[in-house]
Amino acid sequence: MSSSNAPRADGDRETPARDAERADDGVEAVCPFCGSADTELESTFGTEVSKSQYYCNGCETVFERIKYDGAMPDTGRERDGMR
């Protein structure tokens, strides 16, 4: 990856957000304001480590999405149902 934001041969620009978007496979972030799925990953970290920031191309708004894959994190404690 080059250090500039120059267009590539396909006309797309290389940016850190685009690279992070490629790394965030399978996640569809829908805009909570207008419902558009035409969104781009703006930043892998939002106001908290557990959130990502997205940009909606439909209403031109930045919004946050909680990063959650559905798995329970390992806390080091056994889950015996008593706690």
PDB file of N, CA and C in Angstrom:
ATOM      1  N   MET A   1       0.848  -1.184   0.000  1.00  0.00           N
ATOM      2  CA  MET A   1       0.000   0.000   0.000  1.00  0.00           C
ATOM      3  C   MET A   1       0.882   1.230   0.000  1.00  0.00           C
ATOM      4  N   SER A   2       0.549   2.172  -0.819  1.00  0.00           N
ATOM      5  CA  SER A   2       1.324   3.398  -0.873  1.00  0.00           C
ATOM      6  C   SER A   2       0.910   4.321   0.258  1.00  0.00           C
ATOM      7  N   SER A   3       1.777   5.288   0.542  1.00  0.00           N
ATOM      8  CA  SER A   3       1.483   6.192   1.650  1.00  0.00           C
ATOM      9  C   SER A   3       0.578   7.338   1.217  1.00  0.00           C
ATOM     10  N   SER A   4       0.359   7.508  -0.088  1.00  0.00           N
ATOM     11  CA  SER A   4      -0.512   8.586  -0.549  1.00  0.00           C
ATOM     12  C   SER A   4      -1.927   8.060  -0.784  1.00  0.00           C
ATOM     13  N   ASN A   5      -2.840   8.986  -0.969  1.00  0.00           N
ATOM     14  CA  ASN A   5      -4.217   8.622  -1.283  1.00  0.00           C
ATOM     15  C   ASN A   5      -4.463   8.729  -2.781  1.00  0.00           C
ATOM     16  N   ALA A   6      -3.433   8.441  -3.570  1.00  0.00           N
ATOM     17  CA  ALA A   6      -3.548   8.511  -5.024  1.00  0.00           C
ATOM     18  C   ALA A   6      -4.462   7.405  -5.527  1.00  0.00           C
ATOM     19  N   PRO A   7      -5.185   7.668  -6.621  1.00  0.00           N
ATOM     20  CA  PRO A   7      -6.059   6.626  -7.170  1.00  0.00           C
ATOM     21  C   PRO A   7      -5.247   5.429  -7.666  1.00  0.00           C
ATOM     22  N   ARG A   8      -5.803   4.240  -7.471  1.00  0.00           N
ATOM     23  CA  ARG A   8      -5.179   3.030  -7.991  1.00  0.00           C
ATOM     24  C   ARG A   8      -5.586   2.876  -9.449  1.00  0.00           C
ATOM     25  N   ALA A   9      -5.113   1.812 -10.072  1.00  0.00           N
ATOM     26  CA  ALA A   9      -5.422   1.565 -11.481  1.00  0.00           C
ATOM     27  C   ALA A   9      -6.925   1.431 -11.721  1.00  0.00           C
ATOM     28  N   ASP A  10      -7.669   0.907 -10.717  1.00  0.00           N
ATOM     29  CA  ASP A  10      -9.114   0.735 -10.882  1.00  0.00           C
ATOM     30  C   ASP A  10      -9.901   1.996 -10.531  1.00  0.00           C
ATOM     31  N   GLY A  11      -9.193   3.103 -10.202  1.00  0.00           N
ATOM     32  CA  GLY A  11      -9.853   4.369  -9.901  1.00  0.00           C
ATOM     33  C   GLY A  11     -10.216   4.553  -8.446  1.00  0.00           C
ATOM     34  N   ASP A  12     -10.126   3.494  -7.651  1.00  0.00           N
ATOM     35  CA  ASP A  12     -10.451   3.577  -6.228  1.00  0.00           C
ATOM     36  C   ASP A  12      -9.259   4.170  -5.489  1.00  0.00           C
ATOM     37  N   ARG A  13      -9.504   4.797  -4.367  1.00  0.00           N
ATOM     38  CA  ARG A  13      -8.415   5.367  -3.577  1.00  0.00           C
ATOM     39  C   ARG A  13      -8.064   4.421  -2.431  1.00  0.00           C
ATOM     40  N   GLU A  14      -6.770   4.345  -2.139  1.00  0.00           N
ATOM     41  CA  GLU A  14      -6.326   3.566  -0.981  1.00  0.00           C
ATOM     42  C   GLU A  14      -6.389   4.462   0.238  1.00  0.00           C
ATOM     43  N   THR A  15      -7.159   4.066   1.222  1.00  0.00           N
ATOM     44  CA  THR A  15      -7.251   4.809   2.469  1.00  0.00           C
ATOM     45  C   THR A  15      -7.269   3.817   3.612  1.00  0.00           C
ATOM     46  N   PRO A  16      -6.852   4.221   4.812  1.00  0.00           N
ATOM     47  CA  PRO A  16      -6.920   3.306   5.952  1.00  0.00           C
ATOM     48  C   PRO A  16      -8.329   2.789   6.201  1.00  0.00           C
ATOM     49  N   ALA A  17      -9.335   3.622   5.981  1.00  0.00           N
ATOM     50  CA  ALA A  17     -10.716   3.181   6.207  1.00  0.00           C
ATOM     51  C   ALA A  17     -11.098   2.073   5.230  1.00  0.00           C
ATOM     52  N   ARG A  18     -10.677   2.185   3.988  1.00  0.00           N
ATOM     53  CA  ARG A  18     -10.984   1.148   2.994  1.00  0.00           C
ATOM     54  C   ARG A  18     -10.286  -0.154   3.356  1.00  0.00           C
ATOM     55  N   ASP A  19      -9.041  -0.083   3.826  1.00  0.00           N
ATOM     56  CA  ASP A  19      -8.328  -1.293   4.224  1.00  0.00           C
ATOM     57  C   ASP A  19      -9.009  -1.946   5.408  1.00  0.00           C
ATOM     58  N   ALA A  20      -9.443  -1.151   6.371  1.00  0.00           N
ATOM     59  CA  ALA A  20     -10.135  -1.700   7.537  1.00  0.00           C
ATOM     60  C   ALA A  20     -11.481  -2.284   7.138  1.00  0.00           C
ATOM     61  N   GLU A  21     -12.136  -1.652   6.150  1.00  0.00           N
ATOM     62  CA  GLU A  21     -13.416  -2.152   5.671  1.00  0.00           C
ATOM     63  C   GLU A  21     -13.247  -3.553   5.074  1.00  0.00           C
ATOM     64  N   ARG A  22     -12.158  -3.767   4.361  1.00  0.00           N
ATOM     65  CA  ARG A  22     -11.898  -5.082   3.796  1.00  0.00           C
ATOM     66  C   ARG A  22     -11.660  -6.107   4.895  1.00  0.00           C
ATOM     67  N   ALA A  23     -11.055  -5.680   6.002  1.00  0.00           N
ATOM     68  CA  ALA A  23     -10.767  -6.598   7.106  1.00  0.00           C
ATOM     69  C   ALA A  23     -12.033  -6.929   7.895  1.00  0.00           C
ATOM     70  N   ASP A  24     -13.073  -6.124   7.756  1.00  0.00           N
ATOM     71  CA  ASP A  24     -14.309  -6.295   8.512  1.00  0.00           C
ATOM     72  C   ASP A  24     -15.305  -7.097   7.676  1.00  0.00           C
ATOM     73  N   ASP A  25     -14.889  -8.281   7.204  1.00  0.00           N
ATOM     74  CA  ASP A  25     -15.689  -9.104   6.300  1.00  0.00           C
ATOM     75  C   ASP A  25     -17.003  -9.546   6.933  1.00  0.00           C
ATOM     76  N   GLY A  26     -18.046  -9.548   6.115  1.00  0.00           N
ATOM     77  CA  GLY A  26     -19.313 -10.114   6.520  1.00  0.00           C
ATOM     78  C   GLY A  26     -20.185  -9.227   7.377  1.00  0.00           C
ATOM     79  N   VAL A  27     -19.761  -8.032   7.708  1.00  0.00           N
ATOM     80  CA  VAL A  27     -20.561  -7.152   8.554  1.00  0.00           C
ATOM     81  C   VAL A  27     -21.303  -6.164   7.670  1.00  0.00           C
ATOM     82  N   GLU A  28     -22.617  -6.146   7.798  1.00  0.00           N
ATOM     83  CA  GLU A  28     -23.422  -5.162   7.084  1.00  0.00           C
ATOM     84  C   GLU A  28     -23.944  -4.166   8.102  1.00  0.00           C
ATOM     85  N   ALA A  29     -23.452  -2.953   8.029  1.00  0.00           N
ATOM     86  CA  ALA A  29     -23.889  -1.903   8.937  1.00  0.00           C
ATOM     87  C   ALA A  29     -24.977  -1.099   8.254  1.00  0.00           C
ATOM     88  N   VAL A  30     -26.174  -1.130   8.806  1.00  0.00           N
ATOM     89  CA  VAL A  30     -27.311  -0.384   8.268  1.00  0.00           C
ATOM     90  C   VAL A  30     -27.447   0.912   9.063  1.00  0.00           C
ATOM     91  N   CYS A  31     -27.628   1.997   8.358  1.00  0.00           N
ATOM     92  CA  CYS A  31     -27.749   3.307   9.002  1.00  0.00           C
ATOM     93  C   CYS A  31     -28.988   3.351   9.887  1.00  0.00           C
ATOM     94  N   PRO A  32     -28.828   3.726  11.163  1.00  0.00           N
ATOM     95  CA  PRO A  32     -29.986   3.803  12.053  1.00  0.00           C
ATOM     96  C   PRO A  32     -30.867   5.022  11.787  1.00  0.00           C
ATOM     97  N   PHE A  33     -30.377   5.973  10.998  1.00  0.00           N
ATOM     98  CA  PHE A  33     -31.131   7.192  10.741  1.00  0.00           C
ATOM     99  C   PHE A  33     -32.025   7.077   9.507  1.00  0.00           C
ATOM    100  N   CYS A  34     -31.475   6.510   8.407  1.00  0.00           N
ATOM    101  CA  CYS A  34     -32.272   6.446   7.175  1.00  0.00           C
ATOM    102  C   CYS A  34     -32.520   5.017   6.700  1.00  0.00           C
ATOM    103  N   GLY A  35     -31.862   4.020   7.313  1.00  0.00           N
ATOM    104  CA  GLY A  35     -32.070   2.630   6.954  1.00  0.00           C
ATOM    105  C   GLY A  35     -31.271   2.152   5.751  1.00  0.00           C
ATOM    106  N   SER A  36     -30.397   2.997   5.226  1.00  0.00           N
ATOM    107  CA  SER A  36     -29.600   2.641   4.059  1.00  0.00           C
ATOM    108  C   SER A  36     -28.493   1.645   4.425  1.00  0.00           C
ATOM    109  N   ALA A  37     -28.238   0.709   3.523  1.00  0.00           N
ATOM    110  CA  ALA A  37     -27.127  -0.228   3.699  1.00  0.00           C
ATOM    111  C   ALA A  37     -25.896   0.257   2.935  1.00  0.00           C
ATOM    112  N   ASP A  38     -26.000   1.425   2.294  1.00  0.00           N
ATOM    113  CA  ASP A  38     -24.880   2.011   1.558  1.00  0.00           C
ATOM    114  C   ASP A  38     -23.990   2.754   2.548  1.00  0.00           C
ATOM    115  N   THR A  39     -23.223   1.980   3.323  1.00  0.00           N
ATOM    116  CA  THR A  39     -22.381   2.531   4.372  1.00  0.00           C
ATOM    117  C   THR A  39     -20.939   2.095   4.172  1.00  0.00           C
ATOM    118  N   GLU A  40     -20.017   2.854   4.755  1.00  0.00           N
ATOM    119  CA  GLU A  40     -18.594   2.559   4.695  1.00  0.00           C
ATOM    120  C   GLU A  40     -18.022   2.620   6.093  1.00  0.00           C
ATOM    121  N   LEU A  41     -17.059   1.748   6.358  1.00  0.00           N
ATOM    122  CA  LEU A  41     -16.369   1.782   7.638  1.00  0.00           C
ATOM    123  C   LEU A  41     -15.490   3.018   7.676  1.00  0.00           C
ATOM    124  N   GLU A  42     -15.757   3.899   8.620  1.00  0.00           N
ATOM    125  CA  GLU A  42     -15.008   5.145   8.763  1.00  0.00           C
ATOM    126  C   GLU A  42     -13.796   4.934   9.667  1.00  0.00           C
ATOM    127  N   SER A  43     -13.986   4.206  10.767  1.00  0.00           N
ATOM    128  CA  SER A  43     -12.909   3.956  11.721  1.00  0.00           C
ATOM    129  C   SER A  43     -13.208   2.665  12.466  1.00  0.00           C
ATOM    130  N   THR A  44     -12.173   1.854  12.688  1.00  0.00           N
ATOM    131  CA  THR A  44     -12.381   0.593  13.402  1.00  0.00           C
ATOM    132  C   THR A  44     -12.671   0.828  14.874  1.00  0.00           C
ATOM    133  N   PHE A  45     -12.367   2.020  15.383  1.00  0.00           N
ATOM    134  CA  PHE A  45     -12.665   2.349  16.772  1.00  0.00           C
ATOM    135  C   PHE A  45     -13.473   3.630  16.829  1.00  0.00           C
ATOM    136  N   GLY A  46     -14.533   3.605  17.638  1.00  0.00           N
ATOM    137  CA  GLY A  46     -15.376   4.771  17.820  1.00  0.00           C
ATOM    138  C   GLY A  46     -15.068   5.446  19.135  1.00  0.00           C
ATOM    139  N   THR A  47     -16.100   5.886  19.836  1.00  0.00           N
ATOM    140  CA  THR A  47     -15.904   6.546  21.123  1.00  0.00           C
ATOM    141  C   THR A  47     -15.489   5.559  22.202  1.00  0.00           C
ATOM    142  N   GLU A  48     -15.655   4.266  21.924  1.00  0.00           N
ATOM    143  CA  GLU A  48     -15.212   3.204  22.825  1.00  0.00           C
ATOM    144  C   GLU A  48     -14.554   2.122  21.975  1.00  0.00           C
ATOM    145  N   VAL A  49     -13.715   1.307  22.591  1.00  0.00           N
ATOM    146  CA  VAL A  49     -13.024   0.232  21.883  1.00  0.00           C
ATOM    147  C   VAL A  49     -14.018  -0.769  21.303  1.00  0.00           C
ATOM    148  N   SER A  50     -15.177  -0.901  21.932  1.00  0.00           N
ATOM    149  CA  SER A  50     -16.165  -1.888  21.503  1.00  0.00           C
ATOM    150  C   SER A  50     -17.062  -1.400  20.370  1.00  0.00           C
ATOM    151  N   LYS A  51     -16.780  -0.233  19.802  1.00  0.00           N
ATOM    152  CA  LYS A  51     -17.612   0.321  18.736  1.00  0.00           C
ATOM    153  C   LYS A  51     -16.780   0.662  17.512  1.00  0.00           C
ATOM    154  N   SER A  52     -17.394   0.580  16.346  1.00  0.00           N
ATOM    155  CA  SER A  52     -16.798   1.016  15.086  1.00  0.00           C
ATOM    156  C   SER A  52     -17.626   2.178  14.554  1.00  0.00           C
ATOM    157  N   GLN A  53     -16.972   3.087  13.832  1.00  0.00           N
ATOM    158  CA  GLN A  53     -17.688   4.203  13.228  1.00  0.00           C
ATOM    159  C   GLN A  53     -17.894   3.940  11.742  1.00  0.00           C
ATOM    160  N   TYR A  54     -19.096   4.219  11.276  1.00  0.00           N
ATOM    161  CA  TYR A  54     -19.461   4.043   9.872  1.00  0.00           C
ATOM    162  C   TYR A  54     -19.977   5.360   9.322  1.00  0.00           C
ATOM    163  N   TYR A  55     -19.864   5.516   8.001  1.00  0.00           N
ATOM    164  CA  TYR A  55     -20.382   6.686   7.303  1.00  0.00           C
ATOM    165  C   TYR A  55     -21.488   6.231   6.363  1.00  0.00           C
ATOM    166  N   CYS A  56     -22.625   6.879   6.427  1.00  0.00           N
ATOM    167  CA  CYS A  56     -23.754   6.554   5.553  1.00  0.00           C
ATOM    168  C   CYS A  56     -23.706   7.456   4.326  1.00  0.00           C
ATOM    169  N   ASN A  57     -23.629   6.834   3.149  1.00  0.00           N
ATOM    170  CA  ASN A  57     -23.632   7.599   1.904  1.00  0.00           C
ATOM    171  C   ASN A  57     -25.031   8.104   1.554  1.00  0.00           C
ATOM    172  N   GLY A  58     -26.058   7.508   2.155  1.00  0.00           N
ATOM    173  CA  GLY A  58     -27.433   7.911   1.883  1.00  0.00           C
ATOM    174  C   GLY A  58     -27.795   9.248   2.513  1.00  0.00           C
ATOM    175  N   CYS A  59     -27.549   9.383   3.806  1.00  0.00           N
ATOM    176  CA  CYS A  59     -27.904  10.626   4.513  1.00  0.00           C
ATOM    177  C   CYS A  59     -26.680  11.403   4.991  1.00  0.00           C
ATOM    178  N   GLU A  60     -25.477  10.917   4.604  1.00  0.00           N
ATOM    179  CA  GLU A  60     -24.219  11.600   4.920  1.00  0.00           C
ATOM    180  C   GLU A  60     -24.032  11.819   6.417  1.00  0.00           C
ATOM    181  N   THR A  61     -24.293  10.772   7.189  1.00  0.00           N
ATOM    182  CA  THR A  61     -24.185  10.827   8.645  1.00  0.00           C
ATOM    183  C   THR A  61     -23.193   9.788   9.133  1.00  0.00           C
ATOM    184  N   VAL A  62     -22.431  10.132  10.160  1.00  0.00           N
ATOM    185  CA  VAL A  62     -21.539   9.174  10.814  1.00  0.00           C
ATOM    186  C   VAL A  62     -22.309   8.559  11.973  1.00  0.00           C
ATOM    187  N   PHE A  63     -22.210   7.224  12.103  1.00  0.00           N
ATOM    188  CA  PHE A  63     -22.865   6.546  13.226  1.00  0.00           C
ATOM    189  C   PHE A  63     -21.962   5.449  13.742  1.00  0.00           C
ATOM    190  N   GLU A  64     -22.252   4.956  14.939  1.00  0.00           N
ATOM    191  CA  GLU A  64     -21.444   3.911  15.556  1.00  0.00           C
ATOM    192  C   GLU A  64     -22.212   2.603  15.616  1.00  0.00           C
ATOM    193  N   ARG A  65     -21.475   1.513  15.518  1.00  0.00           N
ATOM    194  CA  ARG A  65     -22.044   0.173  15.601  1.00  0.00           C
ATOM    195  C   ARG A  65     -21.238  -0.599  16.629  1.00  0.00           C
ATOM    196  N   ILE A  66     -21.915  -1.291  17.522  1.00  0.00           N
ATOM    197  CA  ILE A  66     -21.240  -2.093  18.536  1.00  0.00           C
ATOM    198  C   ILE A  66     -20.652  -3.335  17.884  1.00  0.00           C
ATOM    199  N   LYS A  67     -19.392  -3.608  18.189  1.00  0.00           N
ATOM    200  CA  LYS A  67     -18.719  -4.809  17.681  1.00  0.00           C
ATOM    201  C   LYS A  67     -19.142  -5.973  18.569  1.00  0.00           C
ATOM    202  N   TYR A  68     -19.875  -6.913  18.005  1.00  0.00           N
ATOM    203  CA  TYR A  68     -20.306  -8.079  18.774  1.00  0.00           C
ATOM    204  C   TYR A  68     -20.473  -9.233  17.818  1.00  0.00           C
ATOM    205  N   ASP A  69     -19.753 -10.304  18.063  1.00  0.00           N
ATOM    206  CA  ASP A  69     -19.810 -11.452  17.164  1.00  0.00           C
ATOM    207  C   ASP A  69     -20.731 -12.549  17.674  1.00  0.00           C
ATOM    208  N   GLY A  70     -21.376 -12.324  18.798  1.00  0.00           N
ATOM    209  CA  GLY A  70     -22.308 -13.302  19.337  1.00  0.00           C
ATOM    210  C   GLY A  70     -21.678 -14.287  20.302  1.00  0.00           C
ATOM    211  N   ALA A  71     -20.360 -14.343  20.356  1.00  0.00           N
ATOM    212  CA  ALA A  71     -19.683 -15.281  21.255  1.00  0.00           C
ATOM    213  C   ALA A  71     -19.486 -14.646  22.627  1.00  0.00           C
ATOM    214  N   MET A  72     -19.594 -15.465  23.643  1.00  0.00           N
ATOM    215  CA  MET A  72     -19.334 -14.992  25.001  1.00  0.00           C
ATOM    216  C   MET A  72     -17.829 -14.884  25.203  1.00  0.00           C
ATOM    217  N   PRO A  73     -17.334 -13.760  25.706  1.00  0.00           N
ATOM    218  CA  PRO A  73     -15.899 -13.633  25.923  1.00  0.00           C
ATOM    219  C   PRO A  73     -15.444 -14.521  27.075  1.00  0.00           C
ATOM    220  N   ASP A  74     -14.201 -14.985  27.012  1.00  0.00           N
ATOM    221  CA  ASP A  74     -13.637 -15.794  28.077  1.00  0.00           C
ATOM    222  C   ASP A  74     -13.262 -14.878  29.225  1.00  0.00           C
ATOM    223  N   THR A  75     -13.899 -15.056  30.357  1.00  0.00           N
ATOM    224  CA  THR A  75     -13.629 -14.213  31.526  1.00  0.00           C
ATOM    225  C   THR A  75     -12.700 -14.890  32.517  1.00  0.00           C
ATOM    226  N   GLY A  76     -12.359 -16.149  32.255  1.00  0.00           N
ATOM    227  CA  GLY A  76     -11.504 -16.878  33.187  1.00  0.00           C
ATOM    228  C   GLY A  76     -12.296 -17.574  34.284  1.00  0.00           C
ATOM    229  N   ARG A  77     -13.590 -17.359  34.315  1.00  0.00           N
ATOM    230  CA  ARG A  77     -14.448 -17.996  35.314  1.00  0.00           C
ATOM    231  C   ARG A  77     -15.280 -19.066  34.634  1.00  0.00           C
ATOM    232  N   GLU A  78     -15.488 -20.139  35.330  1.00  0.00           N
ATOM    233  CA  GLU A  78     -16.352 -21.184  34.785  1.00  0.00           C
ATOM    234  C   GLU A  78     -17.806 -20.772  34.955  1.00  0.00           C
ATOM    235  N   ARG A  79     -18.603 -21.128  33.995  1.00  0.00           N
ATOM    236  CA  ARG A  79     -20.032 -20.805  34.058  1.00  0.00           C
ATOM    237  C   ARG A  79     -20.761 -22.023  34.611  1.00  0.00           C
ATOM    238  N   ASP A  80     -21.006 -22.002  35.893  1.00  0.00           N
ATOM    239  CA  ASP A  80     -21.681 -23.145  36.524  1.00  0.00           C
ATOM    240  C   ASP A  80     -23.135 -22.843  36.822  1.00  0.00           C
ATOM    241  N   GLY A  81     -23.619 -21.651  36.453  1.00  0.00           N
ATOM    242  CA  GLY A  81     -24.993 -21.297  36.677  1.00  0.00           C
ATOM    243  C   GLY A  81     -25.291 -20.779  38.079  1.00  0.00           C
ATOM    244  N   MET A  82     -24.290 -20.748  38.935  1.00  0.00           N
ATOM    245  CA  MET A  82     -24.504 -20.310  40.311  1.00  0.00           C
ATOM    246  C   MET A  82     -24.107 -18.854  40.513  1.00  0.00           C
ATOM    247  N   ARG A  83     -23.482 -18.231  39.556  1.00  0.00           N
ATOM    248  CA  ARG A  83     -23.010 -16.859  39.737  1.00  0.00           C
ATOM    249  C   ARG A  83     -23.708 -15.921  38.797  1.00  0.00           C
TER     250      ARG A  83
END
